[in-house]
């Protein structure tokens, strides 16, 4: 009986040792695998080598925004888009800072010269520009980042324009007045919408802001000399 038990123990131990050795060997081989990088530049069709943003849309296309033009990659080749002074349906500016796709499949581009929407049917762009003579136009033409607060609204972070809330269906802009201590903040570098619908906006001078669009309230979360401060 003891002989059988000893044999069983040796069999179990041997099996465990074999599994352990296979696992260690697999881990060792995995560590030898090196990721392969392929450089893509203007020679491969990219409009410019300074890339600001990248997004893959719902159809699988890769969109690459650079400091000099927009690119769409289908896995084989690039299609370039640039500003054309003679074509009002071209990009409004070649400096692309952000790219976002809404719930309806529209693709939006934040540029240094206005907001642009790509029309898939025509392959052209619809421009939204600031105009002092037009009430309710976008607050600034220098756009930094885009974020969707819900399926029908997009928050736009701007340089010298603050934050705008854009109604995608009505195509109207509502300015979000952010003024900690009574002084308006006009420079927002980034914006993000979390899963709860809360908007987080990063300014260029007064820190981070937490916005509740339903309550129309904001809180300024700033860091000064390593200490945490909350205003609003």
PDB file of C-alpha atoms in Angstrom:
ATOM      1  CA  UNK A   1       0.000   0.000   0.000  1.00  0.00           C
ATOM      2  CA  UNK A   2       2.774   2.387   0.930  1.00  0.00           C
ATOM      3  CA  UNK A   3       4.564   1.549  -2.326  1.00  0.00           C
ATOM      4  CA  UNK A   4       1.489   2.497  -4.346  1.00  0.00           C
ATOM      5  CA  UNK A   5       1.110   5.723  -2.336  1.00  0.00           C
ATOM      6  CA  UNK A   6       4.764   6.614  -2.881  1.00  0.00           C
ATOM      7  CA  UNK A   7       4.379   5.925  -6.577  1.00  0.00           C
ATOM      8  CA  UNK A   8       1.288   8.125  -6.770  1.00  0.00           C
ATOM      9  CA  UNK A   9       3.099  10.927  -4.963  1.00  0.00           C
ATOM     10  CA  UNK A  10       6.050  10.642  -7.352  1.00  0.00           C
ATOM     11  CA  UNK A  11       3.642  10.757 -10.325  1.00  0.00           C
ATOM     12  CA  UNK A  12       1.865  13.863  -9.016  1.00  0.00           C
ATOM     13  CA  UNK A  13       5.149  15.585  -8.188  1.00  0.00           C
ATOM     14  CA  UNK A  14       6.570  14.706 -11.595  1.00  0.00           C
ATOM     15  CA  UNK A  15       3.495  16.099 -13.349  1.00  0.00           C
ATOM     16  CA  UNK A  16       3.627  19.295 -11.319  1.00  0.00           C
ATOM     17  CA  UNK A  17       7.341  19.701 -12.051  1.00  0.00           C
ATOM     18  CA  UNK A  18       6.728  19.236 -15.783  1.00  0.00           C
ATOM     19  CA  UNK A  19       3.982  21.892 -15.812  1.00  0.00           C
ATOM     20  CA  UNK A  20       6.235  24.243 -13.826  1.00  0.00           C
ATOM     21  CA  UNK A  21       9.128  23.767 -16.270  1.00  0.00           C
ATOM     22  CA  UNK A  22       6.861  24.312 -19.296  1.00  0.00           C
ATOM     23  CA  UNK A  23       5.460  27.483 -17.714  1.00  0.00           C
ATOM     24  CA  UNK A  24       8.940  28.826 -16.948  1.00  0.00           C
ATOM     25  CA  UNK A  25      10.105  27.993 -20.461  1.00  0.00           C
ATOM     26  CA  UNK A  26       7.101  29.770 -21.973  1.00  0.00           C
ATOM     27  CA  UNK A  27       7.730  32.825 -19.797  1.00  0.00           C
ATOM     28  CA  UNK A  28      11.383  32.847 -20.828  1.00  0.00           C
ATOM     29  CA  UNK A  29      10.428  32.673 -24.510  1.00  0.00           C
ATOM     30  CA  UNK A  30       7.868  35.443 -24.036  1.00  0.00           C
ATOM     31  CA  UNK A  31      10.559  37.701 -22.589  1.00  0.00           C
ATOM     32  CA  UNK A  32      12.627  37.190 -25.745  1.00  0.00           C
ATOM     33  CA  UNK A  33       9.851  38.541 -27.966  1.00  0.00           C
ATOM     34  CA  UNK A  34      10.500  42.124 -28.952  1.00  0.00           C
ATOM     35  CA  UNK A  35       7.805  44.420 -30.359  1.00  0.00           C
ATOM     36  CA  UNK A  36       8.355  45.443 -33.943  1.00  0.00           C
ATOM     37  CA  UNK A  37       8.075  49.112 -34.837  1.00  0.00           C
ATOM     38  CA  UNK A  38       7.533  50.380 -38.354  1.00  0.00           C
ATOM     39  CA  UNK A  39       8.303  54.023 -38.973  1.00  0.00           C
ATOM     40  CA  UNK A  40       5.742  55.906 -41.031  1.00  0.00           C
ATOM     41  CA  UNK A  41       6.585  59.358 -42.368  1.00  0.00           C
ATOM     42  CA  UNK A  42       6.104  61.591 -45.367  1.00  0.00           C
ATOM     43  CA  UNK A  43       7.777  59.022 -47.631  1.00  0.00           C
ATOM     44  CA  UNK A  44       4.900  56.627 -46.809  1.00  0.00           C
ATOM     45  CA  UNK A  45       2.265  59.291 -47.454  1.00  0.00           C
ATOM     46  CA  UNK A  46       1.841  61.055 -44.108  1.00  0.00           C
ATOM     47  CA  UNK A  47       1.263  64.785 -44.636  1.00  0.00           C
ATOM     48  CA  UNK A  48       3.733  65.834 -41.935  1.00  0.00           C
ATOM     49  CA  UNK A  49       5.832  64.126 -39.244  1.00  0.00           C
ATOM     50  CA  UNK A  50       4.657  66.123 -36.190  1.00  0.00           C
ATOM     51  CA  UNK A  51       1.619  64.104 -35.078  1.00  0.00           C
ATOM     52  CA  UNK A  52      -0.763  65.756 -32.604  1.00  0.00           C
ATOM     53  CA  UNK A  53      -3.612  63.239 -32.374  1.00  0.00           C
ATOM     54  CA  UNK A  54      -4.768  59.817 -33.583  1.00  0.00           C
ATOM     55  CA  UNK A  55      -8.231  58.219 -33.653  1.00  0.00           C
ATOM     56  CA  UNK A  56      -9.768  55.079 -35.150  1.00  0.00           C
ATOM     57  CA  UNK A  57     -13.357  55.634 -36.280  1.00  0.00           C
ATOM     58  CA  UNK A  58     -16.313  53.230 -36.196  1.00  0.00           C
ATOM     59  CA  UNK A  59     -15.546  52.067 -39.741  1.00  0.00           C
ATOM     60  CA  UNK A  60     -11.955  51.156 -38.965  1.00  0.00           C
ATOM     61  CA  UNK A  61     -10.211  54.109 -40.576  1.00  0.00           C
ATOM     62  CA  UNK A  62      -7.285  55.643 -38.738  1.00  0.00           C
ATOM     63  CA  UNK A  63      -7.300  59.441 -38.594  1.00  0.00           C
ATOM     64  CA  UNK A  64      -4.004  61.193 -37.895  1.00  0.00           C
ATOM     65  CA  UNK A  65      -3.860  64.911 -37.190  1.00  0.00           C
ATOM     66  CA  UNK A  66      -0.560  66.708 -37.696  1.00  0.00           C
ATOM     67  CA  UNK A  67       0.776  70.252 -37.593  1.00  0.00           C
ATOM     68  CA  UNK A  68       0.352  70.429 -41.334  1.00  0.00           C
ATOM     69  CA  UNK A  69      -2.670  68.508 -42.490  1.00  0.00           C
ATOM     70  CA  UNK A  70      -5.053  65.655 -41.726  1.00  0.00           C
ATOM     71  CA  UNK A  71      -4.574  62.045 -42.811  1.00  0.00           C
ATOM     72  CA  UNK A  72      -6.903  59.070 -43.183  1.00  0.00           C
ATOM     73  CA  UNK A  73      -5.287  55.620 -43.309  1.00  0.00           C
ATOM     74  CA  UNK A  74      -7.214  52.577 -44.562  1.00  0.00           C
ATOM     75  CA  UNK A  75      -4.497  50.044 -43.763  1.00  0.00           C
ATOM     76  CA  UNK A  76      -2.857  50.378 -47.149  1.00  0.00           C
ATOM     77  CA  UNK A  77      -2.476  54.036 -48.044  1.00  0.00           C
ATOM     78  CA  UNK A  78      -2.973  57.575 -46.769  1.00  0.00           C
ATOM     79  CA  UNK A  79      -5.519  60.103 -47.969  1.00  0.00           C
ATOM     80  CA  UNK A  80      -4.417  63.656 -47.145  1.00  0.00           C
ATOM     81  CA  UNK A  81      -6.627  66.643 -46.374  1.00  0.00           C
ATOM     82  CA  UNK A  82      -5.408  70.237 -46.239  1.00  0.00           C
ATOM     83  CA  UNK A  83      -6.676  73.783 -46.158  1.00  0.00           C
ATOM     84  CA  UNK A  84      -7.370  75.200 -49.610  1.00  0.00           C
ATOM     85  CA  UNK A  85      -7.937  78.958 -49.844  1.00  0.00           C
ATOM     86  CA  UNK A  86     -10.029  78.451 -52.993  1.00  0.00           C
ATOM     87  CA  UNK A  87     -12.283  75.749 -51.514  1.00  0.00           C
ATOM     88  CA  UNK A  88     -14.646  76.590 -48.626  1.00  0.00           C
ATOM     89  CA  UNK A  89     -15.400  72.876 -48.154  1.00  0.00           C
ATOM     90  CA  UNK A  90     -11.777  72.060 -47.314  1.00  0.00           C
ATOM     91  CA  UNK A  91     -10.265  72.062 -43.833  1.00  0.00           C
ATOM     92  CA  UNK A  92     -10.330  75.497 -42.238  1.00  0.00           C
ATOM     93  CA  UNK A  93      -6.798  75.061 -40.871  1.00  0.00           C
ATOM     94  CA  UNK A  94      -3.930  72.576 -41.227  1.00  0.00           C
ATOM     95  CA  UNK A  95      -3.040  72.396 -37.518  1.00  0.00           C
ATOM     96  CA  UNK A  96      -5.142  69.528 -36.148  1.00  0.00           C
ATOM     97  CA  UNK A  97      -5.238  69.383 -32.338  1.00  0.00           C
ATOM     98  CA  UNK A  98      -7.925  66.776 -31.661  1.00  0.00           C
ATOM     99  CA  UNK A  99     -10.245  64.287 -33.395  1.00  0.00           C
ATOM    100  CA  UNK A 100     -13.524  62.834 -32.101  1.00  0.00           C
ATOM    101  CA  UNK A 101     -16.404  60.774 -33.523  1.00  0.00           C
ATOM    102  CA  UNK A 102     -19.925  61.350 -32.211  1.00  0.00           C
ATOM    103  CA  UNK A 103     -22.769  58.875 -31.663  1.00  0.00           C
ATOM    104  CA  UNK A 104     -24.083  59.500 -35.184  1.00  0.00           C
ATOM    105  CA  UNK A 105     -20.790  58.742 -36.924  1.00  0.00           C
ATOM    106  CA  UNK A 106     -19.826  62.351 -37.596  1.00  0.00           C
ATOM    107  CA  UNK A 107     -16.113  63.044 -37.210  1.00  0.00           C
ATOM    108  CA  UNK A 108     -15.083  66.349 -35.662  1.00  0.00           C
ATOM    109  CA  UNK A 109     -11.742  68.102 -35.783  1.00  0.00           C
ATOM    110  CA  UNK A 110     -10.419  70.743 -33.413  1.00  0.00           C
ATOM    111  CA  UNK A 111      -8.017  72.950 -35.339  1.00  0.00           C
ATOM    112  CA  UNK A 112      -6.056  76.148 -34.809  1.00  0.00           C
ATOM    113  CA  UNK A 113      -8.601  77.817 -37.072  1.00  0.00           C
ATOM    114  CA  UNK A 114     -12.081  76.592 -36.198  1.00  0.00           C
ATOM    115  CA  UNK A 115     -14.180  73.470 -35.694  1.00  0.00           C
ATOM    116  CA  UNK A 116     -14.593  71.114 -38.663  1.00  0.00           C
ATOM    117  CA  UNK A 117     -16.952  68.219 -39.362  1.00  0.00           C
ATOM    118  CA  UNK A 118     -16.175  65.646 -42.029  1.00  0.00           C
ATOM    119  CA  UNK A 119     -19.068  64.845 -44.378  1.00  0.00           C
ATOM    120  CA  UNK A 120     -18.626  61.172 -45.317  1.00  0.00           C
ATOM    121  CA  UNK A 121     -21.030  61.407 -48.272  1.00  0.00           C
ATOM    122  CA  UNK A 122     -19.213  64.217 -50.052  1.00  0.00           C
ATOM    123  CA  UNK A 123     -15.701  63.825 -48.622  1.00  0.00           C
ATOM    124  CA  UNK A 124     -15.744  67.503 -47.710  1.00  0.00           C
ATOM    125  CA  UNK A 125     -15.742  69.513 -44.488  1.00  0.00           C
ATOM    126  CA  UNK A 126     -18.267  71.772 -42.780  1.00  0.00           C
ATOM    127  CA  UNK A 127     -16.660  74.662 -40.934  1.00  0.00           C
ATOM    128  CA  UNK A 128     -17.784  76.331 -37.711  1.00  0.00           C
ATOM    129  CA  UNK A 129     -15.967  79.611 -37.184  1.00  0.00           C
ATOM    130  CA  UNK A 130     -16.067  82.425 -34.652  1.00  0.00           C
ATOM    131  CA  UNK A 131     -17.711  85.563 -35.973  1.00  0.00           C
ATOM    132  CA  UNK A 132     -18.120  88.677 -33.825  1.00  0.00           C
ATOM    133  CA  UNK A 133     -21.117  89.663 -35.950  1.00  0.00           C
ATOM    134  CA  UNK A 134     -22.931  86.352 -35.424  1.00  0.00           C
ATOM    135  CA  UNK A 135     -24.519  85.818 -32.018  1.00  0.00           C
ATOM    136  CA  UNK A 136     -24.054  82.274 -30.776  1.00  0.00           C
ATOM    137  CA  UNK A 137     -21.067  81.415 -32.968  1.00  0.00           C
ATOM    138  CA  UNK A 138     -18.240  79.395 -31.484  1.00  0.00           C
ATOM    139  CA  UNK A 139     -16.344  81.460 -28.887  1.00  0.00           C
ATOM    140  CA  UNK A 140     -12.881  81.074 -30.433  1.00  0.00           C
ATOM    141  CA  UNK A 141     -11.206  79.660 -33.521  1.00  0.00           C
ATOM    142  CA  UNK A 142      -8.251  78.202 -31.607  1.00  0.00           C
ATOM    143  CA  UNK A 143      -9.472  74.810 -30.397  1.00  0.00           C
ATOM    144  CA  UNK A 144      -7.515  72.424 -28.176  1.00  0.00           C
ATOM    145  CA  UNK A 145      -9.675  69.417 -27.230  1.00  0.00           C
ATOM    146  CA  UNK A 146     -13.120  67.858 -27.724  1.00  0.00           C
ATOM    147  CA  UNK A 147     -15.241  65.656 -25.424  1.00  0.00           C
ATOM    148  CA  UNK A 148     -18.826  64.349 -25.571  1.00  0.00           C
ATOM    149  CA  UNK A 149     -20.889  64.964 -22.449  1.00  0.00           C
ATOM    150  CA  UNK A 150     -23.682  62.810 -23.952  1.00  0.00           C
ATOM    151  CA  UNK A 151     -24.750  61.580 -27.383  1.00  0.00           C
ATOM    152  CA  UNK A 152     -26.010  65.016 -28.440  1.00  0.00           C
ATOM    153  CA  UNK A 153     -23.525  67.450 -26.902  1.00  0.00           C
ATOM    154  CA  UNK A 154     -19.828  68.106 -27.335  1.00  0.00           C
ATOM    155  CA  UNK A 155     -17.683  70.210 -25.009  1.00  0.00           C
ATOM    156  CA  UNK A 156     -14.988  72.256 -26.717  1.00  0.00           C
ATOM    157  CA  UNK A 157     -11.871  73.455 -24.883  1.00  0.00           C
ATOM    158  CA  UNK A 158     -10.381  76.571 -26.463  1.00  0.00           C
ATOM    159  CA  UNK A 159      -7.526  79.019 -26.306  1.00  0.00           C
ATOM    160  CA  UNK A 160      -8.841  82.499 -25.478  1.00  0.00           C
ATOM    161  CA  UNK A 161     -12.411  81.228 -25.684  1.00  0.00           C
ATOM    162  CA  UNK A 162     -12.983  79.125 -22.592  1.00  0.00           C
ATOM    163  CA  UNK A 163     -15.439  76.250 -22.908  1.00  0.00           C
ATOM    164  CA  UNK A 164     -18.370  75.882 -25.288  1.00  0.00           C
ATOM    165  CA  UNK A 165     -21.202  73.352 -25.183  1.00  0.00           C
ATOM    166  CA  UNK A 166     -22.107  72.387 -28.754  1.00  0.00           C
ATOM    167  CA  UNK A 167     -25.523  70.901 -29.572  1.00  0.00           C
ATOM    168  CA  UNK A 168     -24.800  68.394 -32.346  1.00  0.00           C
ATOM    169  CA  UNK A 169     -28.410  68.253 -33.607  1.00  0.00           C
ATOM    170  CA  UNK A 170     -29.235  71.954 -33.464  1.00  0.00           C
ATOM    171  CA  UNK A 171     -25.681  72.972 -34.399  1.00  0.00           C
ATOM    172  CA  UNK A 172     -25.677  75.709 -31.779  1.00  0.00           C
ATOM    173  CA  UNK A 173     -23.002  76.822 -29.299  1.00  0.00           C
ATOM    174  CA  UNK A 174     -23.572  77.748 -25.665  1.00  0.00           C
ATOM    175  CA  UNK A 175     -20.699  79.335 -23.786  1.00  0.00           C
ATOM    176  CA  UNK A 176     -19.920  77.897 -20.349  1.00  0.00           C
ATOM    177  CA  UNK A 177     -19.015  80.817 -18.131  1.00  0.00           C
ATOM    178  CA  UNK A 178     -16.219  79.724 -15.791  1.00  0.00           C
ATOM    179  CA  UNK A 179     -15.104  82.454 -13.413  1.00  0.00           C
ATOM    180  CA  UNK A 180     -13.262  81.458 -10.223  1.00  0.00           C
ATOM    181  CA  UNK A 181     -13.208  84.376  -7.788  1.00  0.00           C
ATOM    182  CA  UNK A 182     -15.128  86.437 -10.334  1.00  0.00           C
ATOM    183  CA  UNK A 183     -12.351  86.327 -12.955  1.00  0.00           C
ATOM    184  CA  UNK A 184     -13.273  84.465 -16.165  1.00  0.00           C
ATOM    185  CA  UNK A 185     -10.976  81.658 -17.297  1.00  0.00           C
ATOM    186  CA  UNK A 186     -10.574  81.717 -21.075  1.00  0.00           C
ATOM    187  CA  UNK A 187      -7.709  79.293 -21.642  1.00  0.00           C
ATOM    188  CA  UNK A 188      -8.567  75.588 -21.480  1.00  0.00           C
ATOM    189  CA  UNK A 189      -6.022  73.104 -22.757  1.00  0.00           C
ATOM    190  CA  UNK A 190      -7.983  69.886 -22.342  1.00  0.00           C
ATOM    191  CA  UNK A 191     -11.420  68.493 -21.470  1.00  0.00           C
ATOM    192  CA  UNK A 192     -12.689  65.026 -20.519  1.00  0.00           C
ATOM    193  CA  UNK A 193     -16.138  63.540 -19.840  1.00  0.00           C
ATOM    194  CA  UNK A 194     -16.248  60.622 -17.409  1.00  0.00           C
ATOM    195  CA  UNK A 195     -18.843  57.831 -17.327  1.00  0.00           C
ATOM    196  CA  UNK A 196     -21.106  59.739 -14.953  1.00  0.00           C
ATOM    197  CA  UNK A 197     -21.334  62.701 -17.306  1.00  0.00           C
ATOM    198  CA  UNK A 198     -19.091  64.890 -15.184  1.00  0.00           C
ATOM    199  CA  UNK A 199     -16.862  67.196 -17.206  1.00  0.00           C
ATOM    200  CA  UNK A 200     -13.232  67.701 -16.218  1.00  0.00           C
ATOM    201  CA  UNK A 201     -11.467  70.643 -17.806  1.00  0.00           C
ATOM    202  CA  UNK A 202      -7.813  71.596 -17.465  1.00  0.00           C
ATOM    203  CA  UNK A 203      -6.959  75.271 -17.714  1.00  0.00           C
ATOM    204  CA  UNK A 204      -3.713  76.945 -18.619  1.00  0.00           C
ATOM    205  CA  UNK A 205      -3.422  79.000 -15.448  1.00  0.00           C
ATOM    206  CA  UNK A 206      -6.000  78.205 -12.763  1.00  0.00           C
ATOM    207  CA  UNK A 207      -5.873  74.420 -12.498  1.00  0.00           C
ATOM    208  CA  UNK A 208      -8.473  71.724 -12.909  1.00  0.00           C
ATOM    209  CA  UNK A 209     -12.240  72.249 -13.066  1.00  0.00           C
ATOM    210  CA  UNK A 210     -15.081  69.851 -12.331  1.00  0.00           C
ATOM    211  CA  UNK A 211     -18.335  70.777 -14.081  1.00  0.00           C
ATOM    212  CA  UNK A 212     -21.875  69.573 -13.518  1.00  0.00           C
ATOM    213  CA  UNK A 213     -23.789  70.593 -16.643  1.00  0.00           C
ATOM    214  CA  UNK A 214     -27.195  69.630 -15.234  1.00  0.00           C
ATOM    215  CA  UNK A 215     -26.765  71.787 -12.153  1.00  0.00           C
ATOM    216  CA  UNK A 216     -24.745  74.373 -14.092  1.00  0.00           C
ATOM    217  CA  UNK A 217     -22.094  74.455 -11.395  1.00  0.00           C
ATOM    218  CA  UNK A 218     -18.311  74.189 -11.384  1.00  0.00           C
ATOM    219  CA  UNK A 219     -15.552  73.611  -8.872  1.00  0.00           C
ATOM    220  CA  UNK A 220     -12.003  74.789  -9.280  1.00  0.00           C
ATOM    221  CA  UNK A 221      -9.451  72.271  -8.009  1.00  0.00           C
ATOM    222  CA  UNK A 222      -6.088  74.008  -7.988  1.00  0.00           C
ATOM    223  CA  UNK A 223      -2.674  73.045  -6.665  1.00  0.00           C
ATOM    224  CA  UNK A 224      -0.621  75.846  -5.128  1.00  0.00           C
ATOM    225  CA  UNK A 225       2.707  75.201  -3.396  1.00  0.00           C
ATOM    226  CA  UNK A 226       1.814  71.528  -3.086  1.00  0.00           C
ATOM    227  CA  UNK A 227      -1.440  72.277  -1.239  1.00  0.00           C
ATOM    228  CA  UNK A 228      -4.923  71.386  -2.413  1.00  0.00           C
ATOM    229  CA  UNK A 229      -7.506  74.133  -2.805  1.00  0.00           C
ATOM    230  CA  UNK A 230     -11.132  73.993  -3.926  1.00  0.00           C
ATOM    231  CA  UNK A 231     -13.137  76.974  -5.083  1.00  0.00           C
ATOM    232  CA  UNK A 232     -16.664  77.290  -6.376  1.00  0.00           C
TER     233      UNK A 232
END
